[in-house]
Amino acid sequence: MVYRIRYWLMSLLIGVSGWLSGLYAQELTTRDNEEVKLLARRKVELGLNDLLNVLSLSDLGEFERNALISDSYVPGVNQLFASKETIVEDDVSPDRTATATVLDMPVEKYLANFDLLYAKSSQSTIAFSDFTVSNLKQSNTLYVKVFYTALFGGKHTKIDKPYQPVRRVAEMQAIRVGAKWTVLITRLAFATHDDSTNLTRNDVALKEVALRTVAVRTDSTIARDSTQMAVAAPVDPEREREKAILDTYQKLLKEGETAFAAGDMVTAQRVFEQAEKQKPFEDLTPKVRLFTIQKTLDERSRNSVVELKKRLNLALRKRRYTEALSLMQAILKQQPDSTALETQSQDVMAQARRKAELDERFASGQYKELVKEYGRIIDAERKQNKQPSTSSKVNSSDWFLGRGKSYTQLGDYKEALRDLNESLTLDFQNLDALESRADLYARMGDFPKAAADLSVYLTIDPANAELLTRRAAYRIRTNRPTEASADYDEAIRINDKNPRYYLLRGQFHLQNGSCDKAEADFTEGINRSRRQPELYFQRGVAYVCLKQFNSAGDDFARATELGVDARIRAQIDSVAAKFYQQSQQDIQARKVGDALAQLDIALRLKPDYAAAWLVKGELLLSTRADKQAAEALTNAIRYKPTDALTYYQRGLANMRLNAYADATVDFQKAISFQADMYDAALGEAKARTALRQYDKAQATLTSLRNIRKQLEKRYPPAFFADVYFLSGRCAYELKQYSDALERFEDALSITKDWAAAYTERGRTYEALEKPDRARDDYNRAAQLEPTVASHYVPLALMLERREKFEEALTDYARCQELDQEHELANVVALGRGRCLMALGKYLDALAELNRYGQYDGVACTDECLYLRTYAQVRTGQLPENVRMVGLSTTSASPENAPKLRYVLACAHLQANDEKQALTQLEKALQMGLPREFLKKDKLLDFVRKDFRKNQAYTQLANRYK
């Protein structure tokens, strides 16, 4: 990829930054605003765009791409984002094109997904255009918004769908240190219809500073917005200094490219390192070029004759003959006159052919046949070479090695060890034999000897990082942690790009309780490869050890997204299960708060833990946190949609939330998955009763009554008491009073001191016109639960209906006294208002009725409105706007609407508005005001005693006889 210098934009920035010399003060100016806007646009147009394009290049390795990702959110010259937790709305998936399909994720995960899922190419495929930038804004910090259109021209690796242009917005925090501004991306999202640079909300007040316009140089090789204009102040020393920095940077890039093209990598590396340190704006050219230079230098070092000969010697000792032949050819290209090497290559080729055939058979598992074949070869060579040469010893060493490996695979460790020992006797520098014997010792559990063999191996090949990690593992088994740690350190020193070595050292630290060191190693591993679920899982375990459970949950989730095998999945489940089990112990100890805390950790680690969601829902139900309980149980159902108990528990939560229809569905679901869950059947009946579906509820209850004998062993008596009680309520509402009475008596025969059952039976006695029996039951309920306010309401109502108003007032007062939560305040206010009015105490009645809605804000009902207006007329306290009363009749019940019109007519008459009084009175009669009521009610006479003699009134009354 060819990187072009954005000289025009840098020149423009220099023009703006030149204004700032000596002008900064506490207040912000228009010059500050313009500089921040330019910096912000540059951060997106140059920095972010380049980052995505470079990450999508096919010629960069995973290590280099991961380094660029890390650089983008850690402090340094290439930082774009405020932190790795910066939230980005994902646009890597072509299915996400707007806020309606939004998926939030941290920028670290966003860039890792981009690297994994966006197809690589040799050219830039991502373009940003149509930039607009808001003015400086202030909330918790100073910030600006950069709007732009992004188009991904490449392809998604898993979704066969082209990308569409999307409108994006980057929120940028602006920070001023001294006379310099810096900006960092704090949020990257889809732009919405409400977003606009024209919105002035949160805009900072700016002090106007006069600006002069000057010409600005542009780079004609770059296509940019033709509408852009530059504004700058007169040339000053600060501007000249910054221009010099830009010129120096360009010269460094040119010098570096010249050296690179000439193959002078040492000079190119030195120059580009200097350019990376001195670059005045976001440009990944030096960083990417340095990656390429290092690769070239590494390759040159590996292919020098001295290095090739070292590698050849090791390849022969490791019995890697194919690799050795390749290295010989590379040496012969540089030293074509090496006759000895040519001869050696022919011998190696012959050995390679023979060994390759045997290795193929070993790879296919023909171990028994190979034992015999190697035996034949060994016997034949013994007969042929009674006094073996050095070369024949090497060959024989290979055959004993091959047979020893075959014996190892067959589990015959004794014979395997004998052959491997013989192999090393014949050629003590046979590294393959040393490694194989170390593996054999490890299989046999003799880790000291295994480590000793690898130590010998490493004296010959000290830069073998892989074997260093293996020796570290053996040393851990022999309780030599210091030496093991040194081996891991040396492996990483030799090859610090291999994420596996960080994984192994991190696991070593984790096993030794050094969780912070483990987390650091796993993070380093992830920085080198963000595609290995094992690294995320292990870091998650380290976070659990550090009690950073949110981070642990994020890592477990990421590991799962990348694809974990059954082993890791089981380990994640096991970690979450430990916290779940602790919650069970806390529940047994009645430590509900502690149990909930343990469950929250388990669910953070394993969000699909249905059992934990269920227990959490049950605990929340026990603490009356019904809404949260319903949410937890909904999650349990999401992850285990066929569990009857979960539906039943959510049904209970919905009952408490008065969501009776939802509760009905839940109870039915529970029954569908477990037909004999009769608790759910009772729950459904309760929900239907609350929905006033009495016939359906009664059908369910009848079926439960019919199988009582079958269920008595499974359910306690209280279950059947509930069935009979609820059945009685349904019968009462269906006006089947005799049946209702029988059901309540059945319930009381099971639970003799059940206050609610006495209350309901009392209501039934009233319906059967047995007031004395009703009063006895109401009194019995109050005696059983004397502090329960609701028991006094039915007694007061009955006394009120029997026109025993003073006694009714006493019971209403008792209810009011006990009703600490004011749940019955409106019922009491209305009841006391009626009684006081019946006793002619209108002022007291009005005071009571004015309390309606005092605690819950509920508007006065039509009955309340009628009574209150009536009392206002009687006490001479007319409503401020009597028309309001008239309007209220439109939503009043058929019983109260005509009464409201009547009292409105009386109010108008009291105000000497006879015409309006007659109008309202006629409307009352039209709405069905009973003639008997009009004849007997005394309010009309109270307002104007002789009004009934009025001719107009007489004619009106006669019309509605």
Phi, psi and omega in degrees: 000137179262126180259126179260148181277130181274063189294322183299318182289323177294321178297320178297318179296320179299321178299319180288316184294336178295335179293336195280345184300118176074004185253355184288136175219184181294321181282152181266144184245170175298332178292317174304313182303314183292321180294315180298320179298318179293317178299318182293316179298318181297321181300324179275309187294320181262307186292300185294317180298315178297318181302312181295320179294319180293320179297336182267004179286140182279345185265007175257141179278170182297321180300314181294319180295319179294325177296320178294321178298313180297319180300334186287343181230008173249151182305134181161181185291339182256014182288130177247322187254151183297324178196173180287347177272359178308130185275133178235133172278120189297131172232012178291323175283127179293349177283345181257112184231357182199176183296339180293337181245029190290145172222113181278144175202155176296153184298326178303315179289323180300311181292325177296318177296319178300314180299324184279323192252344180266127187296140179279150177210172181271351182233163175293136182234002184243129182234136173249141181208180175054058183277136167221147184230134179286168171286167176302136179234161182228124167231249171286332178223171171282141180204163172226164176241131177251120179258140180201165176254128180249135176229117174272115182271352179272202183234153171280140185286343183238340182249116182276077183206131181289150176283149176249153175299137179231147178268125184239160176223133175248121174271129188237124174283134179252127182233130178251127175239109184066239181258012185243142175255143168230152178229144177222144181286125178252347179197140178229122190211174170284139175285144179253172179295336180279346181278136178196146175289347180277347179291133184259001180301132181070007178297142180278141174289126185245140175276127181292133175231127182296133181240149175248143180266138176225160179290147180234135180288143176234158178266113186288350181279353184243129177276120179229176180300122181288345183276353187287136178239151181244144180232134181212161179270173177303151181302134177220171184302323181296317180294320179297320179297315181291326177294323178295322177299316179296317179297319179297318180298316179297321179295321178298316179298318180295317179296318179296316179296323178296314179296320181296315180296329181276357180083007179274081188289329180295314178294316180301318180297315180298318183290316181290328174297321177294320179295321179298322180287327189260357187299134185269001180204173183293110180207119182272003182305307181299317183298312182293319180296324178296324175301313182295318180298316181297321177299316181296316179296318178298318181294320178297317180298318181294332187257010173289154183300318181298315180291321180298320180292323176298315181294323178297315180301316179292321180298320178293320180290331179273001181061034175260079190289324179297316177297320180298317179298319178297318179292322177299319179296320179295322179290318181296332176295325180270337178227072186295344183267013182278092182294320181298320180292324179297317179295317180297323182294327179292318178297318181295324181296320179295316179295323182296320181297314183293317181292323181300319179296316181291323178295325177297318179293324177296318181295333180271002174087019181273059189290316181297315179297324181291324177302316179292317182296315178297325178298317179297318181295317181297316180296318181296319181289326177298317180293323184282324184240082180292332173238083190296143175277176180298318182293323179290329176295320178298316180297314180299323177302321179295321184288320175296323177298313181297318180291323178297320178296320180295316176300321179300316181292332179276355179084008179267079188291330181296310179293324179299315181295321179299316181291319181292325175297317180295321178302317181285332175294319180289327179210097185291347179263014178285094185293327178297321179292320177299315180294320180293322179290325176298319177296320179295315178300320180296320177297326181278355180084009180264075186289329175301316180290324177298314179295323180297317178298318179293329177296318176298314178305314186287344172290333179271322181234072187290347182263016180276091184297326182296316180287333174299318179291328179289319178295325177301318180297320179292322181291330174297321181289339179258017176060047176235066186296327181296313179295322178298315179300319179297322178297315178297318179299317181292321178300318180289326177296321180292318182218090182274008178262351184273112183295336183295325182292324175292324177299313182293316180293323177298318177296322177299314179296321181296317180296333181264009175080007178270074189293326180293319177293322178298313179301319180297318180293316180297323177296318177297320177298317179296323178296340178262339176203110180266020182246006184254108182299331181300322180295315179295320180298311182296322177293324175301319178297319178297320178296323176299316178300324180274003181062028175260075193288328178297315178295322178298315179298320178299318181290320177298320179296318180294319178301317180295319178300320182286343177104095180260151176278178184297328181295311182292321178301317179294325180291319176300315179299322182294319179296314179296323182296329179298319179287326176297316179296323176297324178297325179295321177294321178294325178295317178299326179273006180061034176258078187297316180300316178295320180298317179297321179296317179295321179294322178299321178294313180303319182285332176292324180281328183220086185298340181263025183278087187300319182297321180291321177298320180297311181296320178299317179298319179295318179295318179295325175298321182292339179259008178069017174272072193291321181295314178295326178297316180299320179295316179298317181291328175297320176295321178299319179292324180301320185265347175213081190283005182240019183268115184296317184299322181295316177298320180299314181295322178292327175300318177298318179296318180293328175300314180293331179274006182062021176266071191290325179295317178295321179298318179303313180299317181297315180296322178295321177298316180302316180294324181295330179268340177213095189299333182264019176275085185284343171300320180292325177297317177296320177299319178298318179298318178297317181296318180292326176296317178296330177275003181064026175266066191293325182291319179292320178297317182296324179299317179295317182294323179297319180295325177291323178294325184290336181248027182303317183297323179292331187264349189298333179283337184263332187238145181285166179303327181300329179298314182287329174300318177298318180301311182293319180299313182293324177296321176298318179298317180296316179300318179300311182294333177273008179063026175262071193293324179295316177297320180299316181299319180295318181294319180295323177293324175297316180298317182288337177290336179270313180239098192287334184249049184259104185299316183298324180292322176296321179298313182292324177292326176298318178299321180293319177299321177300315181297329178273008178061046174236073187297326181293316178296323179297315181296323178299317180293319179298317179296323179296319178299316180293326178292319181293322181228074187293344182259005179267114187298322187297337181291340183271346181291308181298327178294317178296318180297318180296317178296323178296316179296330178272010176063028173262072192291323181296316179294322179298318179299324179297316180289324175298320180295320178296318177299315180299321181294321183276342186278074185293330180270000177059030179289333182251015186301319182289321178298317181293317181300317181291316181296314179294325178298316179297314182297315181295323177293321179297331178272002179077015180263075190290324179295316177296320179298316180298320178298319179294314183294332178289346177277352181298128180080006183296326186258333183244358178074008180290137181290153179300129179289172180296325176295315178300317182295319178298311182296318183293318179294321177303312181294326179295320178294316181297328182262006179073019180253077183296148174300151179296327180222097184294339179297330179301321178296319180297319179295328182294341182290343182294333180251007182281160179290158179302333180286320187264339183302310179295327178294323178296321178294322179297311182292331176293320177298318179296323179296317179295321180296320178297331178272011179065026175255079187295322182298311180293328178297314179295323179298313181293325179294319178296320178297322179298315179294322178296328181277000174103023177298123183297138178300325181296319178297316181296325182286323187266333185293140188263358184294320181297317179292326179295320182289313178210107189299324185262012185294330180295341179274354180297132184301317181298320179296316181300315180297319180296314181297322181292328181294335186245032176292000000 
